[in-house]
Each structure stands twice: as structure tokens, then as C-alpha cells.
XYZ file of C-alpha atoms in Angstrom:
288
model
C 22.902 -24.027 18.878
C 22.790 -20.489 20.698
C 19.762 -18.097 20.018
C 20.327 -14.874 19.164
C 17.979 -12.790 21.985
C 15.511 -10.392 20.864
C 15.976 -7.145 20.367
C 13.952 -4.554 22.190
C 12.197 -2.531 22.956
C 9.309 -4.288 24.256
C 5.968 -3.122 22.775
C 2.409 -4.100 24.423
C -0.781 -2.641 23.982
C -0.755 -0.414 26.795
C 2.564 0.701 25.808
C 1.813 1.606 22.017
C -1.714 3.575 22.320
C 0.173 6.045 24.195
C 2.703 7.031 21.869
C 0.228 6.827 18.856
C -2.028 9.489 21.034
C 1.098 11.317 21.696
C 1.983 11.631 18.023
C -1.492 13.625 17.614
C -3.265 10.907 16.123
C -7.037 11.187 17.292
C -10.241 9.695 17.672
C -12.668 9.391 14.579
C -10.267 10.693 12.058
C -9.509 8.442 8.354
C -5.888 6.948 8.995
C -3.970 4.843 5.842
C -1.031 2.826 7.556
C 1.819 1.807 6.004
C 4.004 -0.185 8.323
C 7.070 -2.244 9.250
C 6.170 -5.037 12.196
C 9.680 -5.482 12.812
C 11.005 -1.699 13.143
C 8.685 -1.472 16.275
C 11.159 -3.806 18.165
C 9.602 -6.872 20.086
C 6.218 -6.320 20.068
C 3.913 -8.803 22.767
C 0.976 -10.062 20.026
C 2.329 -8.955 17.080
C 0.735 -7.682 14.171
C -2.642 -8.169 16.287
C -1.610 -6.222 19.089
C -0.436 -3.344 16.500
C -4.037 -3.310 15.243
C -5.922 -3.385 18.310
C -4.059 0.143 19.434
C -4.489 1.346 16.372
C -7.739 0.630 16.695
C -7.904 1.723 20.294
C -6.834 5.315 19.346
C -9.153 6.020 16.326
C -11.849 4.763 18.153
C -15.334 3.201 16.851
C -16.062 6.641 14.910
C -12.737 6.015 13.126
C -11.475 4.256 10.155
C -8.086 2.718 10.008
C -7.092 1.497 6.502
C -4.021 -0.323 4.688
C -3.064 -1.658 1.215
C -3.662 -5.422 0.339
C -2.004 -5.361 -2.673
C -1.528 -8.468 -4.327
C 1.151 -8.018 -6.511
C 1.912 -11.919 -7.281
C -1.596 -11.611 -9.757
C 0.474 -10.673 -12.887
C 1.813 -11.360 -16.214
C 5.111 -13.699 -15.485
C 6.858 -11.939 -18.441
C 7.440 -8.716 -16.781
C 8.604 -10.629 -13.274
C 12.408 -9.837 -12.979
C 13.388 -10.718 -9.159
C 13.662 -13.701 -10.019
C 11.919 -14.250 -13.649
C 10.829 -17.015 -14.498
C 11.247 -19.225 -17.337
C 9.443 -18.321 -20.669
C 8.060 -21.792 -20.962
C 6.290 -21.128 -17.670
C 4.175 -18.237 -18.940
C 0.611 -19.577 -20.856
C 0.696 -21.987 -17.779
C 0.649 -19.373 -15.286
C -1.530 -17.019 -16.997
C -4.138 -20.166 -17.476
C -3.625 -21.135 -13.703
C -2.858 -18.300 -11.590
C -5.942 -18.248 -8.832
C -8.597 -14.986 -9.843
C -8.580 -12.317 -6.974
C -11.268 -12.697 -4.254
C -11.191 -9.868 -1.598
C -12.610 -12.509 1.326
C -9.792 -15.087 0.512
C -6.615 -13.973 -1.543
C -3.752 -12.902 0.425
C -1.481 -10.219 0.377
C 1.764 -10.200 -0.989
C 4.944 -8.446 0.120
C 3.059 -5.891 2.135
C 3.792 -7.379 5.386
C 2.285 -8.800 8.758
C -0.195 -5.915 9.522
C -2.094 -5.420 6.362
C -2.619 -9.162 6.407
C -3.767 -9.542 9.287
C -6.522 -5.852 8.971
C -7.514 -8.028 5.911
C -8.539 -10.780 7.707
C -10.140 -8.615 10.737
C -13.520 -9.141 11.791
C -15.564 -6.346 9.913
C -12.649 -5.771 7.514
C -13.794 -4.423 4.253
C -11.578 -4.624 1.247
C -12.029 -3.240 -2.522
C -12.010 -4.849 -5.804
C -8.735 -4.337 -7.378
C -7.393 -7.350 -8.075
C -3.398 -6.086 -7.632
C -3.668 -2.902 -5.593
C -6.500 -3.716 -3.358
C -6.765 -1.611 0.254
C -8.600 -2.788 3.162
C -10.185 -0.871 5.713
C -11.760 -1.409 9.623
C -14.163 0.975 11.030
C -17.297 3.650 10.530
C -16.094 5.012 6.851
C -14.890 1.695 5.742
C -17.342 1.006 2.742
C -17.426 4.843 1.494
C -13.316 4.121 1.181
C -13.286 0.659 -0.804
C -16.315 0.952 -2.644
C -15.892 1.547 -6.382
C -12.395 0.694 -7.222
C -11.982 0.262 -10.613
C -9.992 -2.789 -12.708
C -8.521 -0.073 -14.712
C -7.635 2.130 -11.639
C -4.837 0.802 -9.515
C -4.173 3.796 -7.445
C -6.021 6.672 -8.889
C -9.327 8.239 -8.962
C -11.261 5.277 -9.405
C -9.602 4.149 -6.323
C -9.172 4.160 -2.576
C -6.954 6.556 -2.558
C -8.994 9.412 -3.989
C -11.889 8.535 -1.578
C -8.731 9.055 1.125
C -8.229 12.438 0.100
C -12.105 13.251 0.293
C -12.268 12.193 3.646
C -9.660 14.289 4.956
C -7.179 10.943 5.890
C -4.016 11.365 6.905
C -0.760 8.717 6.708
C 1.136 6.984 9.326
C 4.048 5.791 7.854
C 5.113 3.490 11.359
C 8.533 2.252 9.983
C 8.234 2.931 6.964
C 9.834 5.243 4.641
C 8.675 7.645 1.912
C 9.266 5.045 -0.563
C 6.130 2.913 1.038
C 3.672 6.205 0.626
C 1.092 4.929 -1.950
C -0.567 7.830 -2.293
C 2.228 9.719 -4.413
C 0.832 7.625 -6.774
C -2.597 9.192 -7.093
C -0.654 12.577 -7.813
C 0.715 10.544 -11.301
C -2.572 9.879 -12.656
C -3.105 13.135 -12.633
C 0.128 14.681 -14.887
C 1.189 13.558 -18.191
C 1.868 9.811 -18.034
C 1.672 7.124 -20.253
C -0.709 4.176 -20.441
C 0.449 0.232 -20.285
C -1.475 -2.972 -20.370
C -1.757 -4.821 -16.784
C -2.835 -8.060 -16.369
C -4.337 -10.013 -13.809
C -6.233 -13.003 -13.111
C -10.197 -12.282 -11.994
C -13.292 -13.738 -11.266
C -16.780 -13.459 -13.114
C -20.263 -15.166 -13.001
C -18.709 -17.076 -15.892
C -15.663 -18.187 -13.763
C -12.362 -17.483 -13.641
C -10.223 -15.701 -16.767
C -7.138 -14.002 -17.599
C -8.173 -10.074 -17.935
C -5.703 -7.317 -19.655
C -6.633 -3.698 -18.765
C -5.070 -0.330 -20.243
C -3.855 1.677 -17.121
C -1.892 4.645 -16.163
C 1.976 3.933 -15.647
C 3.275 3.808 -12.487
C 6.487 3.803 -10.920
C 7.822 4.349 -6.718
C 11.003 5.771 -8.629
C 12.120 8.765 -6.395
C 9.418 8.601 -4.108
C 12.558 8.657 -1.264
C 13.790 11.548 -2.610
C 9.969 12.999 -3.558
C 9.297 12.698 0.513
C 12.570 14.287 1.656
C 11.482 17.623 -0.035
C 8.287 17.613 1.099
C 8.833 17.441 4.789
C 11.000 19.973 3.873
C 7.552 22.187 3.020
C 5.061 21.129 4.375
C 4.250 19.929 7.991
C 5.345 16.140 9.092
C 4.779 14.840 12.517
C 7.788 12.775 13.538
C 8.401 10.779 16.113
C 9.106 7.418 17.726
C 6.217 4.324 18.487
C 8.700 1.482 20.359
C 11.678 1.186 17.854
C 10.287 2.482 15.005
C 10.324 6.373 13.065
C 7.242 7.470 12.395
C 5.847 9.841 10.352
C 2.350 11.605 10.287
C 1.216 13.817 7.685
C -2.141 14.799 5.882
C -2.797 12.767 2.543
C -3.780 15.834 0.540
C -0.385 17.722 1.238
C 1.275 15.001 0.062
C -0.651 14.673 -3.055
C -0.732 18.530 -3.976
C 2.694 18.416 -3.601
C 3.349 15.382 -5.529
C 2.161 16.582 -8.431
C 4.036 19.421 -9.053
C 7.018 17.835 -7.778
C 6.953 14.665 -10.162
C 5.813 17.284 -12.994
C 9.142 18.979 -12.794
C 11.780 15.849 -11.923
C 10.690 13.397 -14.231
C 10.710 13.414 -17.786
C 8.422 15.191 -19.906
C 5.020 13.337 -20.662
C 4.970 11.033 -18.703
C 6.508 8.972 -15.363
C 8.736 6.127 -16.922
C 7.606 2.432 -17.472
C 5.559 0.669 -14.731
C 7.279 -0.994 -11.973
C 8.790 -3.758 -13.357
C 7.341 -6.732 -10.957
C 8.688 -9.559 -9.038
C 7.698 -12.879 -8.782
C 6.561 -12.268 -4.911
C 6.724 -9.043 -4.880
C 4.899 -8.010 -8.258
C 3.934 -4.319 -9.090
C 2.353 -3.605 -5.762
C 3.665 0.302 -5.306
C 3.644 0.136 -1.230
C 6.946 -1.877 -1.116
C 7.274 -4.206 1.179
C 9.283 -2.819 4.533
C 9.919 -5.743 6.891
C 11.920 -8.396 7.167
């Protein structure tokens, strides 16, 4: 049966740090990544060799960090793509596996936050749905402290991001992959939802229901669009992909202000709803 050839261009190592360097990104400075392996084109190493130049440019002062969400650690009865039978749910609440940051894997975030998770070094917080990793000098100072009642806000990575003075690479992704629009909802009038997950304790393993902010990607596309419109984006190419590279307060700022006056009074809308592989993690999944 025929093959259908790859399709190009060719990335390497020595052909990626380059283009990252040309895009202004710079040694020692806090990076958050949210990617798409396969917009790159054909890249020699994969999701490895996409680490080790991003690792390459930031150098050993840097810190390079992406979400591990694990989106799968849920309550079945709000998973709608596909659901799952009713009669399914006590079982999988009473089975699913509690979150360990050393051995649960991501879900639906793709090849290179999996494999920055399992990178030697890696450091990755305690959420046990919106988890981010991180590689590199500030690595604990970003993870440290994130709260089971705190996906993405400021009890969370993501606030320690904007402390730092990080900026985002969105490398094939779009606007509707930029996580940290989320930290800007926690911080206008939204409502509050249970979220449940499945954790571990000295006692062992247990089903845990928190009270959390709502959160919802809707608009985030659009939300993006009008602020590169304001505010300065770097775009450019890195082998196949669009990039984009922008400072994580700016987006923020402008976040809030933004969702304040294009969603509906008091609050953001219901959560997510989640998918049964794909289940309330907000950085949605980009590649194929």
C-alpha cells in the first residue's frame, strides 16, 4: 500500500535555535510554551529535539515551562465528547488513578509537554487537572504552591509567571491554547463550581470535590485577535509553524478588561464542559 511522504520542512536542532533566537527570544528569560509538534513540519527527534533548542536558547539561567494538564482526572458526568454511560460513573469516581506529578501523564496537551514532564530535572506542581511543568534555574519558584482549589489563578503557576516577567510562545498554536487568559477570569466577576478529581493523601487514594472559579476558553480566539491588535506580538515562522511571542502580563491586563466587557455580567459562563480524553484542561490540545 503506497505511503503518503512527509511533509516538510525539515526541522533539526541546528535549524530551529536559529529561528527561536531570531524571533527575540533570549537567554535567561521565563518562557511558557504552548505548542503544536506537527505544525513545525518534519522535525528530526521530535518532541525531544523541540526541547533541547528550546532549551539551547534560554540557556542554563533560563526557565522554559508548559502545562501538564490532566484533564482525564474528572467527574464522568460532565464528559460530553463522548459521555459515557451513567452506570459507569461511582465506578470511575471509585477507580480513577489519584494524580502524582512524577508518574501521571498528560492528556490532550500534546507531544512536547509530555515529554518536558518527563525531562531530567523537570519540576511539576500539584494540581491534580491543570498541572504545569517547568525545566531550568526558576523552576521551583514557578510550580511551588499550586493550590487544589486554584486551577489557573493566583494560587497557581500562572500568577508566579506574571511575577517573573515570562513571556508566551505560542509555536503553532493559536490564541485559543493561551492559558493564561485564564488567570485574568479569576480576577472579574465569575462564578464558582464544584471540580472533582481523584488525589492522593498519606491515607491513600480518594475522590476530592473542590469549589473553584469557573472557567471557560470561550472567545479566547477572538480575545487574542484584539489584542495583537493593541498591544505588541512578535510573529513569525519556526519550520512550518506561526508563531507568536508576547509578554504574559499584556496579555493578562488586557484580558481582563476585555472579558469584563464581552461576556455576560457576573460572571464567565459555565466551566468547560470536559471530554472523556480531553477533560477541562483550558490549553486545548493543538496537534494531530
Amino acid at each position: 500500500m503506497p505511503m503518503t511522504p512527509p511533509s516538510g520542512p525539515l526541522c533539526t536542532r541546528d535549524s530551529l535555535v536559529p529561528q527561536l533566537q531570531d524571533l527575540g527570544l533570549r537567554p535567561g528569560e521565563t518562557l511558557l510554551v504552548h505548542s503544536s509538534l506537527s505544525a513545525l513540519g518534519w522535525v528530526c527527534g521530535g518532541a525531544v529535539t523541540v526541547v533541547q533548542a528550546l532549551l539551547d536558547v534560554l540557556g542554563p539561567g533560563g526557565t522554559l515551562v508548559v502545562p501538564t494538564h490532566t484533564g482525564d482526572n474528572s467527574d464522568p458526568a460532565d464528559w460530553c465528547n463522548p459521555p459515557v454511560p451513567e452506570s459507569w460513573w461511582a465506578g470511575i469516581r471509585a477507580t480513577m488513578p489519584g494524580y502524582d506529578p512524577r508518574t501521571t501523564p498528560t492528556c490532550g496537551v500534546g507531544r512536547i509537554p509530555e515529554t518536558v514532564r518527563t525531562w531530567p530535572g523537570a519540576l511539576r506542581s500539584a494540581h491534580p487537572q491543570t498541572s504545569f511543568a517547568a525545566i531550568g534555574a526558576g523552576a521551583f519558584a514557578i510550580v511551588d504552591g499550586h493550590a487544589p482549589d486554584c486551577r489557573l489563578g493566583e494560587r497557581s503557576p500562572l500568577a508566579r509567571l506574571e511575577e517573573a516577567g515570562a513571556r508566551i510562545l505560542l509555536l503553532g498554536a493559536g490564541f485559543d491554547s493561551c492559558t493564561a487568559f485564564h488567570l485574568a477570569e479569576y480576577r472579574i466577576a465569575a462564578p464558582r463550581v464544584d471540580v472533582s478529581f481523584a488525589v492522593m493523601t498519606p491515607g491513600g487514594r480518594r475522590w476530592h470535590t473542590v469549589r473553584d472559579t469557573s472557567i471557560s476558553e470561550e472567545r479566547f480566539a477572538e480575545l487574542g485577535a484584539a489584542f495583537e491588535e493593541e498591544h505588541p506580538v512578535v510573529r513569525g515562522r519556526v519550520g512550518g509553524a506561526d508563531v507568536r511571542l508576547f509578554a504574559l502580563a499584556d496579555a493578562v491586563g488586557y484580558a481582563g478588561g476585555w472579558l469584563a466587557a464581552h461576556r455576560p455580567r457576573g460572571g464567565s459562563g459555565p466551566s468547560t464542559p470536559p471530554e472523556n480524553t480531553v477533560v477541562h484542561h483550558p490549553a486545548r490540545v493543538v496537534e494531530g
